[in-house]
Amino acid sequence: MKQIIFSSLLLIGISATLHAQPKKGEKVPDIAIPDVEGKTVKLSSLKGKVVLIDFWASWCGPCRKAMPGLRNAYAAYKSKGFEIYGISLDERKPDWHKAITADKITWIQVNEPGGWESRTAKAWNIEQLPSSFLLDKEGKVIAIDPTEKELTALLQAQLP
């Protein structure tokens, strides 16, 4: 009986680890998702830049409210090596496209079928929106869900 309980706990632990969000200091796994034009964009193609991975959706009020702050940070730091890799959990691509236009989003936008059940959302254990991860130039997490003020301070430190 003890072996069965131990084996069950071990399997639960392994399962939780496989679907755990990256933590500060960890290097993140690569992501490869199609953009608005259907071209696959790999996260690894941004190595050497400070990258904010931003999980969002057109129907998410807090996500849309955060867009002006992201636009400001992007405008201020893009030329210094900052990029945003926006991952939409929209299941309806027309809604996603409309939000990109309405919010004047000019950074990388990708979307894969499945919404909350998409491969990437499940692998990253995304349970709320918005969810974001700031990566250093080597692809390691330096902040999770930074506020606009925290993001600015981190970008100033990373991109003098």
Short mmCIF file of C-alpha atoms in Angstrom, two decimals:
data_model
loop_
_atom_site.label_atom_id
_atom_site.label_comp_id
_atom_site.label_asym_id
_atom_site.label_seq_id
_atom_site.Cartn_x
_atom_site.Cartn_y
_atom_site.Cartn_z
CA MET A 1 0.00 0.00 0.00
CA LYS A 2 2.84 2.41 0.86
CA GLN A 3 4.38 1.76 -2.56
CA ILE A 4 1.12 2.67 -4.31
CA ILE A 5 0.81 5.92 -2.33
CA PHE A 6 4.47 6.78 -2.96
CA SER A 7 4.13 6.03 -6.69
CA SER A 8 0.98 8.15 -6.92
CA LEU A 9 2.64 11.09 -5.19
CA LEU A 10 5.68 10.75 -7.45
CA LEU A 11 3.49 10.82 -10.58
CA ILE A 12 1.61 13.87 -9.30
CA GLY A 13 4.92 15.63 -8.63
CA ILE A 14 6.27 14.81 -12.09
CA SER A 15 3.02 15.95 -13.72
CA ALA A 16 3.09 19.25 -11.82
CA THR A 17 6.70 19.81 -12.83
CA LEU A 18 5.93 19.19 -16.50
CA HIS A 19 3.23 21.88 -16.43
CA ALA A 20 4.85 24.43 -14.15
CA GLN A 21 5.39 28.06 -15.02
CA PRO A 22 9.02 29.03 -15.47
CA LYS A 23 10.50 30.59 -12.35
CA LYS A 24 12.91 33.48 -11.85
CA GLY A 25 16.41 32.51 -12.89
CA GLU A 26 15.25 29.65 -15.12
CA LYS A 27 15.83 29.53 -18.85
CA VAL A 28 12.52 29.18 -20.67
CA PRO A 29 11.69 26.55 -23.28
CA ASP A 30 11.49 27.67 -26.89
CA ILE A 31 8.13 28.66 -28.34
CA ALA A 32 7.25 28.54 -32.04
CA ILE A 33 3.81 29.94 -32.94
CA PRO A 34 2.36 31.49 -36.12
CA ASP A 35 2.03 35.27 -36.26
CA VAL A 36 -0.75 37.36 -37.83
CA GLU A 37 0.46 36.49 -41.32
CA GLY A 38 0.81 32.77 -40.55
CA LYS A 39 4.61 32.86 -40.36
CA THR A 40 6.03 30.88 -37.42
CA VAL A 41 7.99 33.07 -35.02
CA LYS A 42 10.38 31.32 -32.64
CA LEU A 43 11.10 32.85 -29.27
CA SER A 44 14.70 31.70 -29.72
CA SER A 45 15.02 34.06 -32.70
CA LEU A 46 14.98 36.91 -30.15
CA LYS A 47 18.02 35.73 -28.20
CA GLY A 48 20.25 38.66 -27.31
CA LYS A 49 17.24 40.89 -26.64
CA VAL A 50 15.34 41.53 -23.42
CA VAL A 51 11.93 39.98 -24.12
CA LEU A 52 8.55 40.29 -22.44
CA ILE A 53 6.38 37.25 -23.14
CA ASP A 54 2.85 38.55 -22.76
CA PHE A 55 -0.07 36.10 -22.61
CA TRP A 56 -3.30 37.98 -23.32
CA ALA A 57 -6.64 37.88 -25.19
CA SER A 58 -8.90 40.40 -26.89
CA TRP A 59 -11.75 39.64 -24.46
CA CYS A 60 -9.55 40.21 -21.36
CA GLY A 61 -10.29 43.66 -19.89
CA PRO A 62 -7.12 43.87 -17.74
CA CYS A 63 -5.03 42.78 -20.76
CA ARG A 64 -6.46 45.54 -22.94
CA LYS A 65 -6.04 48.08 -20.14
CA ALA A 66 -2.31 47.20 -19.94
CA MET A 67 -1.69 47.81 -23.66
CA PRO A 68 -0.97 51.59 -23.44
CA GLY A 69 1.78 50.91 -20.87
CA LEU A 70 3.26 48.19 -23.06
CA ARG A 71 3.12 50.54 -26.07
CA ASN A 72 5.05 53.17 -24.08
CA ALA A 73 7.71 50.70 -22.91
CA TYR A 74 8.06 49.28 -26.41
CA ALA A 75 8.45 52.73 -27.96
CA ALA A 76 11.05 53.74 -25.37
CA TYR A 77 13.17 50.56 -25.38
CA LYS A 78 12.71 48.79 -28.74
CA SER A 79 15.76 50.52 -30.24
CA LYS A 80 17.83 49.49 -27.21
CA GLY A 81 17.07 45.76 -27.60
CA PHE A 82 13.61 45.23 -26.07
CA GLU A 83 11.00 43.04 -27.74
CA ILE A 84 7.53 41.87 -26.79
CA TYR A 85 6.34 38.41 -27.82
CA GLY A 86 2.57 38.63 -27.43
CA ILE A 87 0.77 35.29 -27.21
CA SER A 88 -2.97 35.60 -27.74
CA LEU A 89 -5.29 33.00 -26.26
CA ASP A 90 -8.09 34.15 -28.57
CA GLU A 91 -9.96 31.33 -30.22
CA ARG A 92 -11.48 33.63 -32.82
CA LYS A 93 -8.75 35.12 -35.00
CA PRO A 94 -10.93 38.01 -36.26
CA ASP A 95 -11.33 39.21 -32.64
CA TRP A 96 -7.55 38.97 -32.16
CA HIS A 97 -6.85 40.93 -35.37
CA LYS A 98 -9.41 43.60 -34.42
CA ALA A 99 -7.80 44.06 -30.97
CA ILE A 100 -4.31 44.36 -32.49
CA THR A 101 -5.56 47.17 -34.72
CA ALA A 102 -7.66 48.89 -32.05
CA ASP A 103 -4.85 48.83 -29.47
CA LYS A 104 -2.19 49.87 -32.03
CA ILE A 105 -0.01 46.87 -31.21
CA THR A 106 3.19 46.90 -33.29
CA TRP A 107 5.21 44.18 -31.58
CA ILE A 108 5.27 40.46 -32.35
CA GLN A 109 1.85 38.84 -32.04
CA VAL A 110 1.29 35.09 -32.24
CA ASN A 111 -1.71 32.83 -31.76
CA GLU A 112 -2.17 29.07 -31.79
CA PRO A 113 -5.47 27.21 -31.86
CA GLY A 114 -6.97 26.07 -28.59
CA GLY A 115 -7.10 29.13 -26.34
CA TRP A 116 -6.59 28.01 -22.74
CA GLU A 117 -6.03 24.44 -23.98
CA SER A 118 -3.36 25.39 -26.53
CA ARG A 119 -0.05 23.57 -26.30
CA THR A 120 1.84 26.66 -25.10
CA ALA A 121 -0.75 27.83 -22.56
CA LYS A 122 -0.84 24.34 -21.04
CA ALA A 123 2.96 23.93 -21.08
CA TRP A 124 3.38 27.29 -19.32
CA ASN A 125 0.49 26.54 -16.94
CA ILE A 126 -1.28 29.80 -17.77
CA GLU A 127 -4.24 30.11 -15.42
CA GLN A 128 -4.95 33.85 -15.59
CA LEU A 129 -4.64 36.72 -18.00
CA PRO A 130 -2.68 38.78 -18.39
CA SER A 131 0.39 36.72 -17.52
CA SER A 132 3.86 37.90 -18.46
CA PHE A 133 7.47 36.84 -18.13
CA LEU A 134 10.42 39.19 -18.63
CA LEU A 135 13.51 37.46 -19.99
CA ASP A 136 17.09 38.69 -19.98
CA LYS A 137 19.29 38.52 -23.08
CA GLU A 138 20.11 34.85 -22.39
CA GLY A 139 16.45 33.83 -22.14
CA LYS A 140 16.28 33.53 -18.34
CA VAL A 141 13.28 34.81 -16.39
CA ILE A 142 14.07 37.99 -14.47
CA ALA A 143 10.49 38.96 -13.56
CA ILE A 144 7.01 37.46 -13.57
CA ASP A 145 4.00 39.71 -14.11
CA PRO A 146 5.92 42.97 -13.61
CA THR A 147 3.84 46.11 -13.15
CA GLU A 148 4.38 48.94 -15.63
CA LYS A 149 6.64 50.71 -13.10
CA GLU A 150 8.63 47.51 -12.40
CA LEU A 151 8.97 46.81 -16.12
CA THR A 152 10.38 50.28 -16.73
CA ALA A 153 12.87 49.94 -13.88
CA LEU A 154 13.99 46.51 -15.10
CA LEU A 155 14.36 47.73 -18.68
CA GLN A 156 16.43 50.69 -17.49
CA ALA A 157 18.71 48.27 -15.62
CA GLN A 158 18.95 45.73 -18.46
CA LEU A 159 19.20 48.20 -21.34
CA PRO A 160 21.24 51.22 -20.22
#
